mmCIF file of C-alpha atoms and ligand atoms in Angstrom:
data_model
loop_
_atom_site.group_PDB
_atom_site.id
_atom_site.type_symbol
_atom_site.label_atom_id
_atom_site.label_comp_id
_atom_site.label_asym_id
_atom_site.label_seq_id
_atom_site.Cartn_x
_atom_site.Cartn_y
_atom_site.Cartn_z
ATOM 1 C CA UNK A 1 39.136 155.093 95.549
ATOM 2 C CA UNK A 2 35.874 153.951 95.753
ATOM 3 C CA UNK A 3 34.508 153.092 98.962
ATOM 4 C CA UNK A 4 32.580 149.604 99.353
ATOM 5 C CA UNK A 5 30.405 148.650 102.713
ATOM 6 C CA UNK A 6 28.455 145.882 103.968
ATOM 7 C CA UNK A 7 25.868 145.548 105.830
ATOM 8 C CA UNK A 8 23.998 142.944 107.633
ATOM 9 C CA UNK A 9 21.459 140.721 109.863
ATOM 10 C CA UNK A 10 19.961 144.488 110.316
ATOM 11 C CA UNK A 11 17.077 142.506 111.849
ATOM 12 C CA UNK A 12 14.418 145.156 112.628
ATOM 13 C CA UNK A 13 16.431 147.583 114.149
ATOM 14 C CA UNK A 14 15.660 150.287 111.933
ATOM 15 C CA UNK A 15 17.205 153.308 114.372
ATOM 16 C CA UNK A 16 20.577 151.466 115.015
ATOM 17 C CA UNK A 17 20.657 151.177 111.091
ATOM 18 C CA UNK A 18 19.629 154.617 110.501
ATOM 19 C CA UNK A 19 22.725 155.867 112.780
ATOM 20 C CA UNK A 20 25.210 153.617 111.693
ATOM 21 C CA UNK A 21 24.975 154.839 107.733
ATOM 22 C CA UNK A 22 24.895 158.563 109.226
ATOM 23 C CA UNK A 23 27.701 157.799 110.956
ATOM 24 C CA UNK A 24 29.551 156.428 108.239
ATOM 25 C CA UNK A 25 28.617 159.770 106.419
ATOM 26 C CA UNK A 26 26.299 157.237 103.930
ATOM 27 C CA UNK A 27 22.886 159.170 104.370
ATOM 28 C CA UNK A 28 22.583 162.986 105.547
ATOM 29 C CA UNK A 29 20.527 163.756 108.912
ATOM 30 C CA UNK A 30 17.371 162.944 107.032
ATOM 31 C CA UNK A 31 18.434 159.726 106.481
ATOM 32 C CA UNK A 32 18.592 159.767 102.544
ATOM 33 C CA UNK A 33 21.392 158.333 100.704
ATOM 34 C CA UNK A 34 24.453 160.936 101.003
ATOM 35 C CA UNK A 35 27.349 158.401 99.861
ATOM 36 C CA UNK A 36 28.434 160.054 96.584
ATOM 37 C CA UNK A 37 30.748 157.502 94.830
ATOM 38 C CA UNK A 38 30.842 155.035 98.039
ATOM 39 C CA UNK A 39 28.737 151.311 97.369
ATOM 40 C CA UNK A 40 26.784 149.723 100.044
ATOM 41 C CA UNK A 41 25.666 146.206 100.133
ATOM 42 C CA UNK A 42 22.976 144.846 102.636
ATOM 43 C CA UNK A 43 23.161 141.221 102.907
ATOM 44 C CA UNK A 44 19.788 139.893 104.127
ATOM 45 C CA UNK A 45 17.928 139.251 107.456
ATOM 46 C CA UNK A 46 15.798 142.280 106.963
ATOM 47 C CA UNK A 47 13.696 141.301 109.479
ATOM 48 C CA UNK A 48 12.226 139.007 112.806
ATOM 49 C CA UNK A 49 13.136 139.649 116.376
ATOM 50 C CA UNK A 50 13.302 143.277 116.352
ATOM 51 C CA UNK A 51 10.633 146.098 116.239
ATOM 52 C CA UNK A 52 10.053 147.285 112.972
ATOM 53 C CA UNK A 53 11.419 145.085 110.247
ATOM 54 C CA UNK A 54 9.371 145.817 107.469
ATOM 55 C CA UNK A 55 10.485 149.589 107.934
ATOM 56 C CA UNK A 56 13.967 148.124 107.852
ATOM 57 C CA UNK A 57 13.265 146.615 104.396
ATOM 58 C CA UNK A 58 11.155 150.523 103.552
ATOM 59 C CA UNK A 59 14.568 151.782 104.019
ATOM 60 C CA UNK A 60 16.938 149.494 102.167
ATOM 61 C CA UNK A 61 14.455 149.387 99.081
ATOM 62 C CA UNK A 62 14.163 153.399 98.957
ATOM 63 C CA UNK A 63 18.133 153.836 99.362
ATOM 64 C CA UNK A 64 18.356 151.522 96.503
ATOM 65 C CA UNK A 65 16.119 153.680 94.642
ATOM 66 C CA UNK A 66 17.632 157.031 95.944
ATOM 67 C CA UNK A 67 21.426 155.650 94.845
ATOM 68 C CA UNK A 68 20.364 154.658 91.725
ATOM 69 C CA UNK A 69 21.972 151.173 92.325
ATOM 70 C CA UNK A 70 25.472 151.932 94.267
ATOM 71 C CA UNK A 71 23.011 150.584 97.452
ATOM 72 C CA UNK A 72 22.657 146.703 96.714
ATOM 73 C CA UNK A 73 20.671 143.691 98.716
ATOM 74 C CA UNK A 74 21.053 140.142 99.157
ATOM 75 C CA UNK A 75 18.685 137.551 100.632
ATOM 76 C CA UNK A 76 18.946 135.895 104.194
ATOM 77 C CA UNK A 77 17.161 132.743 105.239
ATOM 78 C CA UNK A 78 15.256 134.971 107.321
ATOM 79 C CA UNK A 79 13.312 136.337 104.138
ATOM 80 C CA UNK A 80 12.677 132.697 103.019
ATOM 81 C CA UNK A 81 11.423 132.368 106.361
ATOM 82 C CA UNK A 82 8.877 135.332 106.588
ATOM 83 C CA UNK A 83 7.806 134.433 102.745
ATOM 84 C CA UNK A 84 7.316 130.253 103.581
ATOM 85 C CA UNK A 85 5.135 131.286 106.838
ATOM 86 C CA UNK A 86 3.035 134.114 104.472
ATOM 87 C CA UNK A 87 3.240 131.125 102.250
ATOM 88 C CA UNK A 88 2.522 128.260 103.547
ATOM 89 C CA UNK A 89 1.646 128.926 107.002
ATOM 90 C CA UNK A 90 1.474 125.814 109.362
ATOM 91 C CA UNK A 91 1.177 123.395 106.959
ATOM 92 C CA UNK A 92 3.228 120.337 107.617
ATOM 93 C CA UNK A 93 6.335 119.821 105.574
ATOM 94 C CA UNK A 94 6.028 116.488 103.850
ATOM 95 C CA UNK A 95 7.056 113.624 105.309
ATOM 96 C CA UNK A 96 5.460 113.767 108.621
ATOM 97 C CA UNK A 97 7.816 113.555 111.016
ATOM 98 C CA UNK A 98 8.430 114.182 114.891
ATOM 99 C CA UNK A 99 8.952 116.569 115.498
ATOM 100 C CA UNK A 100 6.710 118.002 113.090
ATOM 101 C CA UNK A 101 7.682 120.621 110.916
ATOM 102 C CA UNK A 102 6.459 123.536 109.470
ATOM 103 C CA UNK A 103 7.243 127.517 108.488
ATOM 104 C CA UNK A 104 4.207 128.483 111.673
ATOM 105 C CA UNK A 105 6.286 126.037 113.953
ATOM 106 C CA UNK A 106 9.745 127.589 112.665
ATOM 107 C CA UNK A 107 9.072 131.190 112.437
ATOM 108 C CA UNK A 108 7.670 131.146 115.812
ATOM 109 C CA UNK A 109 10.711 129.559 117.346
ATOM 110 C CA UNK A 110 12.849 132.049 115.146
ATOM 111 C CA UNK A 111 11.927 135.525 116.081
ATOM 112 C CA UNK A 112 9.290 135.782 113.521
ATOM 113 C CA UNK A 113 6.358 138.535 114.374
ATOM 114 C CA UNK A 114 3.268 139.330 113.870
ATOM 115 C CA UNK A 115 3.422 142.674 112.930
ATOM 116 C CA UNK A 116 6.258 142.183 110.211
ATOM 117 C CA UNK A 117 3.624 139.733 108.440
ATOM 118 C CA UNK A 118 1.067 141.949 108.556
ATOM 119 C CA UNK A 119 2.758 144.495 107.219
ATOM 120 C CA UNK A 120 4.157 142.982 104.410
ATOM 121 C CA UNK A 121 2.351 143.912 101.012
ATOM 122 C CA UNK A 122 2.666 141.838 97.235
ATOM 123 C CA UNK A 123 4.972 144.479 96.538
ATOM 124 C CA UNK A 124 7.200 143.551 99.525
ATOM 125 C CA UNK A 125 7.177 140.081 98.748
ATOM 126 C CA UNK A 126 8.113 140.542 94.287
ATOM 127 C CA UNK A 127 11.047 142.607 95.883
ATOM 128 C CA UNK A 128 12.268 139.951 98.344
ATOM 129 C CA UNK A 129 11.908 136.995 96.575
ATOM 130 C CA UNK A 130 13.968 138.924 93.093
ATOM 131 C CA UNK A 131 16.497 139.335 95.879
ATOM 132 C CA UNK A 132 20.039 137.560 94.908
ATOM 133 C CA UNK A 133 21.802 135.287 97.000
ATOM 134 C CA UNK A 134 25.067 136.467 96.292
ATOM 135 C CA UNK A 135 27.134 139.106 94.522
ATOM 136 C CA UNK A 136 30.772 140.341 93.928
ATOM 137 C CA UNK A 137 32.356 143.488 94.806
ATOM 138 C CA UNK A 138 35.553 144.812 95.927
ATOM 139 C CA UNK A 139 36.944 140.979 94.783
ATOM 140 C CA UNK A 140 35.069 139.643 97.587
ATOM 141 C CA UNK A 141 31.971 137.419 97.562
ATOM 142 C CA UNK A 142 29.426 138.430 99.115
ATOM 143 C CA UNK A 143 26.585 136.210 100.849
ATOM 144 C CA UNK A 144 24.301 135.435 103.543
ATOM 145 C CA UNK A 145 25.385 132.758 105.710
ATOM 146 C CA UNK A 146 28.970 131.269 106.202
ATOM 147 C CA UNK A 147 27.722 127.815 104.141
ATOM 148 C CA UNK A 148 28.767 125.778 101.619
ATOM 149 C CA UNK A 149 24.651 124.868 100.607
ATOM 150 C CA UNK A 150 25.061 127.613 97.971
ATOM 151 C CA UNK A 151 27.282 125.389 95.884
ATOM 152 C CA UNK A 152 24.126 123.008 95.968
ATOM 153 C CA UNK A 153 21.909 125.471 94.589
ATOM 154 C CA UNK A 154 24.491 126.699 91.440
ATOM 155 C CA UNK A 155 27.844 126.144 90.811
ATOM 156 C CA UNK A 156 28.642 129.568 88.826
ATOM 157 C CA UNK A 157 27.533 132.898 90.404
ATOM 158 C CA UNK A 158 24.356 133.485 87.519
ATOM 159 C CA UNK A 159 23.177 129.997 88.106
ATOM 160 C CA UNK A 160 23.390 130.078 91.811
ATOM 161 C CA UNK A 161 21.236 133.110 91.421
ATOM 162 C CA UNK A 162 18.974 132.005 89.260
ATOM 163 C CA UNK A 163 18.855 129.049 90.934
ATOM 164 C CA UNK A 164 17.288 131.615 94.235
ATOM 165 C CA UNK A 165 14.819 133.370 92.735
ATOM 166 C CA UNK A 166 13.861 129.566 90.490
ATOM 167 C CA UNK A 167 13.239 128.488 94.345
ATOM 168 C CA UNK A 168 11.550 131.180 95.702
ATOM 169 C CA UNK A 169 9.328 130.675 92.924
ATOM 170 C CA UNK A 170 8.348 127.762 93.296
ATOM 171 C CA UNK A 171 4.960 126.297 94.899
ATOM 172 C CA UNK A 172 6.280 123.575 96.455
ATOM 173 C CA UNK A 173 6.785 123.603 100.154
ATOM 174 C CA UNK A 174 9.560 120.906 100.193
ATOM 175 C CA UNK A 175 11.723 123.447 97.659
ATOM 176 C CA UNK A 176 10.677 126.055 100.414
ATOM 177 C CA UNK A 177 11.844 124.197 103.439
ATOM 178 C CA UNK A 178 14.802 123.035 101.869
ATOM 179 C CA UNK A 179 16.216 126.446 101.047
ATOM 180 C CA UNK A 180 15.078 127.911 104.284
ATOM 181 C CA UNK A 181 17.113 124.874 106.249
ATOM 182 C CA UNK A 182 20.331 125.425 103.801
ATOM 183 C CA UNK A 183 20.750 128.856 104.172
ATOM 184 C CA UNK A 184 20.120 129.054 108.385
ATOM 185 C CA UNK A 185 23.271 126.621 107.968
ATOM 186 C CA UNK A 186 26.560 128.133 109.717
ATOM 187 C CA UNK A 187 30.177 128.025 110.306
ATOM 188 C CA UNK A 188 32.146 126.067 107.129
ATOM 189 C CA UNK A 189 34.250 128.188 107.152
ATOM 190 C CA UNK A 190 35.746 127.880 110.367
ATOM 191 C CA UNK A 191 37.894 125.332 112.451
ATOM 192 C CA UNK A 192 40.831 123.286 110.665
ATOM 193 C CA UNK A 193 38.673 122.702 107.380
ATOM 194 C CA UNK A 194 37.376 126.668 107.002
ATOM 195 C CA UNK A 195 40.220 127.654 104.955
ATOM 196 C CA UNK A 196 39.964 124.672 102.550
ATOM 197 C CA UNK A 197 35.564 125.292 102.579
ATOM 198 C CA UNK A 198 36.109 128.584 101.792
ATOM 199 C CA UNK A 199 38.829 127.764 98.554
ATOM 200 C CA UNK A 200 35.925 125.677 97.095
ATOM 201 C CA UNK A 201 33.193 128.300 97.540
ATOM 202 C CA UNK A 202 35.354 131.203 95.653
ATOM 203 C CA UNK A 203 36.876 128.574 93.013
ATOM 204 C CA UNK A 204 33.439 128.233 92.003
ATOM 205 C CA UNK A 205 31.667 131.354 93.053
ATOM 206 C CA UNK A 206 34.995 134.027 92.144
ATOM 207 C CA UNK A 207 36.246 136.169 94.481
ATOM 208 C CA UNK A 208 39.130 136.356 96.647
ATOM 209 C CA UNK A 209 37.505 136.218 99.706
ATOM 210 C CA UNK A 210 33.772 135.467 101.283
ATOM 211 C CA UNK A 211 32.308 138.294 103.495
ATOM 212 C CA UNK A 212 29.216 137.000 104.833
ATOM 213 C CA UNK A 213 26.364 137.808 108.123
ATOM 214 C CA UNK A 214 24.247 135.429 109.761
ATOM 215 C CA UNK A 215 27.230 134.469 112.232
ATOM 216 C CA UNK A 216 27.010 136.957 115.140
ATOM 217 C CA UNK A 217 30.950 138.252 115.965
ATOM 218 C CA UNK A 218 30.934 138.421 119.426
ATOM 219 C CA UNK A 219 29.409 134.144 119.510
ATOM 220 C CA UNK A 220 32.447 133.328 116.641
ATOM 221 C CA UNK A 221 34.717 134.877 119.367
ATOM 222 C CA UNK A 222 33.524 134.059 122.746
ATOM 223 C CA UNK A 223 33.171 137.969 124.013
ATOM 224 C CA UNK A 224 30.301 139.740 125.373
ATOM 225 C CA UNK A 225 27.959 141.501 122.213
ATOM 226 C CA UNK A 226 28.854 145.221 123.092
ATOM 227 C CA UNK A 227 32.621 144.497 123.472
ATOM 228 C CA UNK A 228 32.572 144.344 119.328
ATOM 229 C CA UNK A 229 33.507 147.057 117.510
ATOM 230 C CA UNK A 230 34.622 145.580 113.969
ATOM 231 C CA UNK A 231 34.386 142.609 111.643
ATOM 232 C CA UNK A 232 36.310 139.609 112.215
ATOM 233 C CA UNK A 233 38.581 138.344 109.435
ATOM 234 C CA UNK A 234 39.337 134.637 109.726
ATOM 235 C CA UNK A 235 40.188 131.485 107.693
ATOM 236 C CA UNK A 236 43.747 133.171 106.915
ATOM 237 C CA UNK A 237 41.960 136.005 105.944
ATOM 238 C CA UNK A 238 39.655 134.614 103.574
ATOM 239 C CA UNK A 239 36.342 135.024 105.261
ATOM 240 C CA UNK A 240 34.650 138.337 106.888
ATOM 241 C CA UNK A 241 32.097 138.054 109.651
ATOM 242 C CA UNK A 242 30.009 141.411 109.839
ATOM 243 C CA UNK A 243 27.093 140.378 111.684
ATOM 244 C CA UNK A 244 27.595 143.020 114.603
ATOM 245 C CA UNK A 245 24.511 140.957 116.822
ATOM 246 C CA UNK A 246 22.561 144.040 116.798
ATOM 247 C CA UNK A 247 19.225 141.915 118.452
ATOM 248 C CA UNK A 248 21.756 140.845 121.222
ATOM 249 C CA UNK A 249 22.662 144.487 121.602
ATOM 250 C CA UNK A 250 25.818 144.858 119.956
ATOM 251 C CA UNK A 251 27.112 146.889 117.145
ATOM 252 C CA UNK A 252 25.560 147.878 113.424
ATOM 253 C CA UNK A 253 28.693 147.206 111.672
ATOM 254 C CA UNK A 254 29.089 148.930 108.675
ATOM 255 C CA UNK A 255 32.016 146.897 107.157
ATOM 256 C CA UNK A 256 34.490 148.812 105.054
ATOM 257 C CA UNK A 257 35.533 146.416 102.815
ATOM 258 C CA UNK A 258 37.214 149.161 100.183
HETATM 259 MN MN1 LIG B 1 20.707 134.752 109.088
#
């Protein structure tokens, strides 16, 4: 049987990544892709907060390369965060408002760094913004952030990604802002409604259940970062958390979902 992983909210932390997949026997000691028949998806927040997130992205983009497409990546708001500040910068999102806002203003307040920006190249940016926002494998979908704001951007998987990359290539900083807002969105799928949230999403979307990052484990739970050691299946078992809180110092969870 073929083994399927996810990945996410890697978030600059290029040597917790890098030990994880060797851990999981998906790369050798060199670090190059050494899963045979196994299928790995990463699913966004590349980079911000930690040290080397453009080296993060370096990786994922030459595993995809080295797998010849069983290694897979989807885009987190933190991408449409990096791209609106290289973008856009601090120019104020229209209508002026208090407080005001802007990508400078957000990124800043987001763990957006210097470096990362001036690192990333034109070639960096084509392959993040062709990034989809979503994907199926294993009968689950998988997606950024536990939010129903997808099912604003396309109500079938194609046009939902279509729909992405439309946005990200677009020149208008409201279309920016808007998608950058919609996707840092969190938690429909939890509480007394979460089951129900998550039914629409996959009616529309497919799958039989939503696996998703951008929702740290150990905050969902109310336990200390390091105390996590696995993903957390909730909403009867429709919805997977795998976002380990590596910047917090938790886990790289490398979620077996096959
Ligand atoms: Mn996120």
């Amino acid at each position: 049987m073929t083994r399927v992983y996810a990945v996410s909210d890697v978030h600059g932390y290029r040597d917790v990544l890098v030990r994880a997949l060797a851990e999981e026997g998906l790369t050798d000691a060199d670090g190059r892709w050494a899963g045979r028949d196994a299928r790995l998806w990463f699913l966004g927040d590349y980079l911000d907060r930690g040290p080397d997130g453009v080296g993060v992205i370096d990786l994922v983009r030459r595993l995809v390369d080295e797998s010849g497409g069983a290694v897979a990546a989807l885009l987190g708001n933190h991408e449409v965060l990096a791209l609106g500040m290289r973008r856009f910068g601090a120019t104020t999102v229209p209508p002026p408002g208090e407080p005001e806002r802007s990508f400078a203003r957000s990124w800043a307040r987001n763990g957006g760094l210097g470096r990362d920006q001036a690192r990333l190249t034109d070639e960096h940016v084509a392959w993040l913004s062709a990034l989809p926002m979503a994907a199926h494998d294993a009968g689950a979908l998988l997606v950024h952030s536990d939010t129903l704001a997808y099912l604003g951007w396309g109500r079938t998987l194609d046009d939902l990604n279509a729909a992405g990359r439309d946005r990200l290539a677009s020149d208008d900083l409201v279309v920016w802002w808007e998608t950058w807002r919609d996707l840092t969105s969190r938690a429909a799928f939890r509480g007394e409604d979460g089951p129900r949230a998550v039914r629409e999403l996959l009616d529309h979307l497919g799958g039989d259940r939503v696996v998703h990052g951008h929702s740290i484990v150990a905050e969902m739970l109310g336990r200390a970062y390091t105390d996590v050691t696995e993903p957390h299946s909730y909403a009867g078992g429709r919805a997977l958390a795998v976002d380990g809180g590596i910047y917090e110092g938790g886990p790289c969870l490398v979620a077996r979902l096959a």
